[in-house]
Short mmCIF file of C-alpha atoms in Angstrom, two decimals:
data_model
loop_
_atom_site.label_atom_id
_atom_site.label_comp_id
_atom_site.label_asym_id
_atom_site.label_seq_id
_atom_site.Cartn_x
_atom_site.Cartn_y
_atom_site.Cartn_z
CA UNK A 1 110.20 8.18 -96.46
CA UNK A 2 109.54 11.24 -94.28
CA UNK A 3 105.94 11.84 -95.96
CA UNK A 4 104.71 8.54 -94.77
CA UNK A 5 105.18 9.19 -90.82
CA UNK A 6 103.93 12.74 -91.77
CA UNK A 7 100.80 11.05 -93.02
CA UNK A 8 99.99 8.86 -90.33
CA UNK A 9 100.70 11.83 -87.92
CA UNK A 10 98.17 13.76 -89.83
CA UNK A 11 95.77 10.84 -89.68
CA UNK A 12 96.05 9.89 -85.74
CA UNK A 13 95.56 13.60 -85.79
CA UNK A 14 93.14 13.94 -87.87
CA UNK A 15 91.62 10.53 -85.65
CA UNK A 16 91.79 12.16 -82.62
CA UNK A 17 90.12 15.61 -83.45
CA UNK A 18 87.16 13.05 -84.36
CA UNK A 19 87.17 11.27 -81.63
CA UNK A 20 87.11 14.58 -79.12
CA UNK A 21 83.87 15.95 -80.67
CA UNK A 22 82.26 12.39 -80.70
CA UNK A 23 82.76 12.96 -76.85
CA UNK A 24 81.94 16.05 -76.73
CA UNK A 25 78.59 15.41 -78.45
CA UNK A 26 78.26 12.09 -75.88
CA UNK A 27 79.23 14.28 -73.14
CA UNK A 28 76.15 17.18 -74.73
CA UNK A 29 73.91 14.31 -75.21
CA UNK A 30 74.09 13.23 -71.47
CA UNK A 31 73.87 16.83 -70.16
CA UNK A 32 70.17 17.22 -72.06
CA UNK A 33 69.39 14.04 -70.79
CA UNK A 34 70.01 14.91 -66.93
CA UNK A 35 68.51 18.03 -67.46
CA UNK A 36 65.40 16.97 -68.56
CA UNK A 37 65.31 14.28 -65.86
CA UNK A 38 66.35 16.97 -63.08
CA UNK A 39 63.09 19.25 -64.48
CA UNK A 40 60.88 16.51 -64.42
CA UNK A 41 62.19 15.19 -60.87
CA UNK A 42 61.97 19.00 -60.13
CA UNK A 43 58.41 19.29 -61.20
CA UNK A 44 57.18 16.06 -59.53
CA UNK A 45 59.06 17.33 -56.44
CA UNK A 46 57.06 20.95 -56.84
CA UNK A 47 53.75 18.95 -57.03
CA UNK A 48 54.48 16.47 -54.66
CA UNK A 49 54.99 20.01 -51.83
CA UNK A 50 51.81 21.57 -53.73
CA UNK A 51 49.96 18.68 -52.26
CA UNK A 52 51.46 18.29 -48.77
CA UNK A 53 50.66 22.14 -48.42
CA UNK A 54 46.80 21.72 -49.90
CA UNK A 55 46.63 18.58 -47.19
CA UNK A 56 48.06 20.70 -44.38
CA UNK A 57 45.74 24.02 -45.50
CA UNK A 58 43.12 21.44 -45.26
CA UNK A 59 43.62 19.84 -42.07
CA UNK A 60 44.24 23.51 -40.34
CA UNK A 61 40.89 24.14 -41.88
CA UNK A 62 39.41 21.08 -40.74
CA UNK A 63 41.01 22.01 -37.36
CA UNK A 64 39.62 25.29 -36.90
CA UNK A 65 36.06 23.84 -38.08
CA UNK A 66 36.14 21.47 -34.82
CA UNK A 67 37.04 23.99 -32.83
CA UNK A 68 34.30 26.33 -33.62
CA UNK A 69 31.90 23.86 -32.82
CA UNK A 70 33.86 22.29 -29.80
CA UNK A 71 33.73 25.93 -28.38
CA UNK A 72 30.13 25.93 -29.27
CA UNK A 73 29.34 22.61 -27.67
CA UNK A 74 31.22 23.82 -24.21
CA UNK A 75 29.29 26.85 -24.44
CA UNK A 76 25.81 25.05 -24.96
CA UNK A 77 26.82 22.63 -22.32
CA UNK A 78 27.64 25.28 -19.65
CA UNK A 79 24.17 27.36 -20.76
CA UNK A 80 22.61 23.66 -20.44
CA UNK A 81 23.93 23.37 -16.72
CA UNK A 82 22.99 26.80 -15.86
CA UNK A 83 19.41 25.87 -17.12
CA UNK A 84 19.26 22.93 -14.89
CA UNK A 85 20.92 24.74 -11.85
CA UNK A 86 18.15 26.96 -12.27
CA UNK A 87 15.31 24.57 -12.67
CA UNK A 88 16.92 22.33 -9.75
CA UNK A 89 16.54 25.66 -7.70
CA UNK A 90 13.28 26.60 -9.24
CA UNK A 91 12.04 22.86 -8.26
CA UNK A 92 13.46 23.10 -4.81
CA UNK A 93 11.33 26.41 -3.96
CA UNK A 94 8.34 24.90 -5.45
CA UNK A 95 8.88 21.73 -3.32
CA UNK A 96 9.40 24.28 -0.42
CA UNK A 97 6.16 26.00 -1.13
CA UNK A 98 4.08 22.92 -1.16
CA UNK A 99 5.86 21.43 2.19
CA UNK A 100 4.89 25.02 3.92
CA UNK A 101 1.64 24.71 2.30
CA UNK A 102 1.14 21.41 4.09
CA UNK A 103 2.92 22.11 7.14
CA UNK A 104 0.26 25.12 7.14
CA UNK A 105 -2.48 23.02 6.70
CA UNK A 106 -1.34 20.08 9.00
CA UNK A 107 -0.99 23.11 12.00
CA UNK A 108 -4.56 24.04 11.15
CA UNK A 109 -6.19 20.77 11.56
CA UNK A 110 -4.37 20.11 14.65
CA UNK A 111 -5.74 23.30 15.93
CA UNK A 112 -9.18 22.62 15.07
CA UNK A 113 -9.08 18.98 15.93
CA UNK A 114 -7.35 19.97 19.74
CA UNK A 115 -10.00 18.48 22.26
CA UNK A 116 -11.07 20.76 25.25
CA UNK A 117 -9.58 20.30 28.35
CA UNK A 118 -10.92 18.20 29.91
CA UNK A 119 -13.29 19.65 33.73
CA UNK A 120 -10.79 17.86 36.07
CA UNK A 121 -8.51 19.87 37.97
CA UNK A 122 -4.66 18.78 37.51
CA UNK A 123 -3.82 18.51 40.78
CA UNK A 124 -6.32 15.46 41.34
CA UNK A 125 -5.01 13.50 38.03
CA UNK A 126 -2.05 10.68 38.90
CA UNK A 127 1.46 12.19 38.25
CA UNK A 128 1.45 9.81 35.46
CA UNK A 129 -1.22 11.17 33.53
CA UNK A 130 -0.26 14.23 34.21
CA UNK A 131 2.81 13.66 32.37
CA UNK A 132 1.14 12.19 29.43
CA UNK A 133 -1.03 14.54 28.53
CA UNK A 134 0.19 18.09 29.35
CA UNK A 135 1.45 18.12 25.68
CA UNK A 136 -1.64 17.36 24.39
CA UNK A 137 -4.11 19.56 26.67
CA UNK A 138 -2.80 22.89 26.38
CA UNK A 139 0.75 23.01 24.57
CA UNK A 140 -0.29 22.96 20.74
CA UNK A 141 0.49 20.34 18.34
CA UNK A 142 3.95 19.32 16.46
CA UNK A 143 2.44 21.15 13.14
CA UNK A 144 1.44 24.34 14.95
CA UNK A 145 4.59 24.45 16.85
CA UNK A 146 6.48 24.33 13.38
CA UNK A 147 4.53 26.35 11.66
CA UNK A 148 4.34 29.46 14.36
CA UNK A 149 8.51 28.85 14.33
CA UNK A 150 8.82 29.44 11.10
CA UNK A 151 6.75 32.35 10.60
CA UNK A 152 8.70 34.03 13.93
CA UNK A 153 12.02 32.97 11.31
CA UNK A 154 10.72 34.34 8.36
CA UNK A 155 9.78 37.66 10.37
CA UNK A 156 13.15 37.69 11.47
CA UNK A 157 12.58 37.33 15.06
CA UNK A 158 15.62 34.55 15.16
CA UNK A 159 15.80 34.08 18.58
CA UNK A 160 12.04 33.19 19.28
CA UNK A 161 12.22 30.81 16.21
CA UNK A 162 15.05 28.92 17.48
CA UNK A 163 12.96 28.59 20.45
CA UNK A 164 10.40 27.43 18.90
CA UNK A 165 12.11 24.52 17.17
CA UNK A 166 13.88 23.75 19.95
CA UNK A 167 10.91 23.07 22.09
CA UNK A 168 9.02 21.06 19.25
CA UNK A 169 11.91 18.75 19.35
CA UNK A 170 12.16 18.10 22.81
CA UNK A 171 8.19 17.39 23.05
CA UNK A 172 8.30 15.61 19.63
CA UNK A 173 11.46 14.66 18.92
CA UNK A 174 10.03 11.71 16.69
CA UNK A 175 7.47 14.33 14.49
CA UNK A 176 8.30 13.84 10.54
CA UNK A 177 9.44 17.10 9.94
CA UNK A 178 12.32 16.95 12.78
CA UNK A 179 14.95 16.72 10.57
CA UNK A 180 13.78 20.41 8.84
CA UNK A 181 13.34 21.76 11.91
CA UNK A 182 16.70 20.97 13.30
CA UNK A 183 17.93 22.52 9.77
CA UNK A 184 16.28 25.59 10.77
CA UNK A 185 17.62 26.02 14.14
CA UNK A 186 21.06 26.23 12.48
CA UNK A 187 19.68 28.76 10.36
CA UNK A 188 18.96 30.74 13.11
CA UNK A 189 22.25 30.23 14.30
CA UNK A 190 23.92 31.06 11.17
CA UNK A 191 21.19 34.35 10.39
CA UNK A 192 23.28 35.26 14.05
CA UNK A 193 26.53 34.96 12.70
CA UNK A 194 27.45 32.21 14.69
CA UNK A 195 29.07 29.92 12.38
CA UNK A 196 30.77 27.39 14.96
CA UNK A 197 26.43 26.57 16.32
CA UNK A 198 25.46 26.71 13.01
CA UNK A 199 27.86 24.13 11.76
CA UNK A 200 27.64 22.00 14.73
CA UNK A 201 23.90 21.73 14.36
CA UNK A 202 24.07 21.05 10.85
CA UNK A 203 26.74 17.94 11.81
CA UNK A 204 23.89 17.28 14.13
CA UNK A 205 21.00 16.60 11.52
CA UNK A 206 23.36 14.57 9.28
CA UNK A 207 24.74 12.33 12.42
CA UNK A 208 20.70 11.90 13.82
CA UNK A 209 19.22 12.11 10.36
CA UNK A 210 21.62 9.96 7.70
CA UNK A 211 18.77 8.88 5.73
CA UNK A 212 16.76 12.03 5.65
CA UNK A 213 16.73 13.93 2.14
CA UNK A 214 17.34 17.22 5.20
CA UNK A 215 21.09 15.26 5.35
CA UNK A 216 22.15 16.74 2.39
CA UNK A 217 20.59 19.84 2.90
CA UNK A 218 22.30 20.20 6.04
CA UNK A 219 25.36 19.35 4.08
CA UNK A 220 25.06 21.82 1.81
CA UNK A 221 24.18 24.39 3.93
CA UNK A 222 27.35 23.58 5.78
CA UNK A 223 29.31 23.69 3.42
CA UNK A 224 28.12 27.47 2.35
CA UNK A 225 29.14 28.30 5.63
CA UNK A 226 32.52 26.93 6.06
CA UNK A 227 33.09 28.35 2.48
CA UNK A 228 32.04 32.08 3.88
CA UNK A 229 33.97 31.57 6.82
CA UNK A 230 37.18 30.78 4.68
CA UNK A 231 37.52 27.06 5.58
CA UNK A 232 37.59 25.87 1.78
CA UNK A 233 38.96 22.25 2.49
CA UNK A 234 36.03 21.87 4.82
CA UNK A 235 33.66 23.11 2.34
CA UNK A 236 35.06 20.90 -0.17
CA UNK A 237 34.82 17.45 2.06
CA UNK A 238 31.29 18.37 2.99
CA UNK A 239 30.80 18.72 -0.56
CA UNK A 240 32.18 15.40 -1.63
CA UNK A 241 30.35 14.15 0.90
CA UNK A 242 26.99 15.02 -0.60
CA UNK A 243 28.42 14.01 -3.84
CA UNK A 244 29.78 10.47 -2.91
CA UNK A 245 26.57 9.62 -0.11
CA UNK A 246 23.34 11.72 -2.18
CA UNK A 247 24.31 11.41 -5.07
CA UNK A 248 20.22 11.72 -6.42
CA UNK A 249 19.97 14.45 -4.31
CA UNK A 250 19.04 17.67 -5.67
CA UNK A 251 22.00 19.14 -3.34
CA UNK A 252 24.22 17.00 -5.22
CA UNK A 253 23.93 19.09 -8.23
CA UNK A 254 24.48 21.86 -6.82
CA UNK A 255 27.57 20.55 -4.71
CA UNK A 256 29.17 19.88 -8.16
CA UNK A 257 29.03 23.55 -9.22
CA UNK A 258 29.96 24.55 -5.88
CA UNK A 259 33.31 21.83 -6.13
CA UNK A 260 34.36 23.71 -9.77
CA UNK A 261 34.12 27.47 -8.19
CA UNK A 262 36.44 25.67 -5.56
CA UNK A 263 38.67 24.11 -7.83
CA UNK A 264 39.27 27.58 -9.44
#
């Protein structure tokens, strides 16, 4: 009787030692199995970064290539606008020369062309027509007048130009080239040091002259002096000025340069 619960000891025993390594071999089974799917998720993972880095190694790559040649195109833009500050300038003396040239020429004639007086003593001509012609008899012409002013400027002899000018407007205040003279008087002014005259004549040619191409020289000009003298939110207005009213002007292009040194 005793060998038969013995038994079926030895069997739920023997059961349960088979049942453990049925589990344990389960248990194995499911280990290999995550394993395998950890290296693989591993190894997708570790490609998955290889290609994010390749992208971003790329992209900085990409990066520095458009930099290069953004650098390159500022530089080639700034060479550009130092070319055509320089042909702007280079145009602006030629024009110069030629208006001499025919301001030269236009004093000549006037000097050959200048009648004789006339054999009639003043003093038995009508008040009148006294008046009317004593610019024409012996004063010289609105060309010669111009032209001898600006050779006393370019000489240096300031003072006598300014006098000069000043008496070709005031016998000819409606001659062409008014507006240039007037721009030269402030020169004079401003050759003297005397920055308040020169910048009220300048205010003077654009106020008489709004539609003369000497308006925004005068502005310019004025605005080189108030930027000397220290006044930069002067020389920036006059500059906008040229800017916002000229904006063909050849001044204009220069004004723009002159507005970025200001800005710095």
């Amino acid at each position: 009787m005793r060998s038969r619960p013995l038994a079926a000891l030895a069997a739920l025993v023997v059961a349960g030692c088979m049942a453990s390594k049925t589990d344990i071999q389960l248990l194995q089974t499911d280990i290999q199995t995550m394993r395998a799917e950890t290296a693989r998720s591993d190894s997708a993972r570790r490609l998955q970064i290889e290609q994010v880095l390749g992208q971003v190694i790329r992209t900085n790559d990409s990066i520095r290539i458009v930099s290069a040649r953004l650098a390159k195109l500022q530089a080639d833009v700034q060479n550009d606008h130092y070319e055509m500050n320089r042909n702007i300038l280079t145009l602006q003396e030629l024009s110069g020369q030629s208006q001499r040239r025919l301001q030269e020429l236009r004093g000549a004639m006037e000097e050959r062309s200048q009648p004789a007086p006339a054999p009639v003593s003043p003093a038995a001509q009508p008040d009148s027509v006294r008046a009317s012609t004593g610019a024409a008899a012996g004063a010289p012409g609105p060309g010669q007048l111009f032209q001898s002013s600006l050779d006393q400027l370019r000489r240096g002899s300031v003072g006598v130009a300014r006098s000069g000018f000043e008496e070709l407007l005031r016998t000819y205040p409606s001659y062409e080239d008014a507006p240039e003279a007037m721009v030269y008087i402030a020169e004079t002014y401003a050759a003297e040091r005397n920055q308040a005259a020169a910048d009220s004549v300048y205010g003077l040619v654009v106020q008489r002259y709004p539609r003369s191409p000497k308006a925004a020289t005068a502005l310019y000009k004025r605005a080189l002096v108030l930027k000397s003298a220290g006044q930069s939110a002067a020389a920036r207005a006059s500059l906008e000025r040229i800017v916002r009213e000229y904006p063909r002007s050849d001044e204009a292009a220069l004004a723009r340069e002159q507005l970025r040194t200001l800005g710095k």
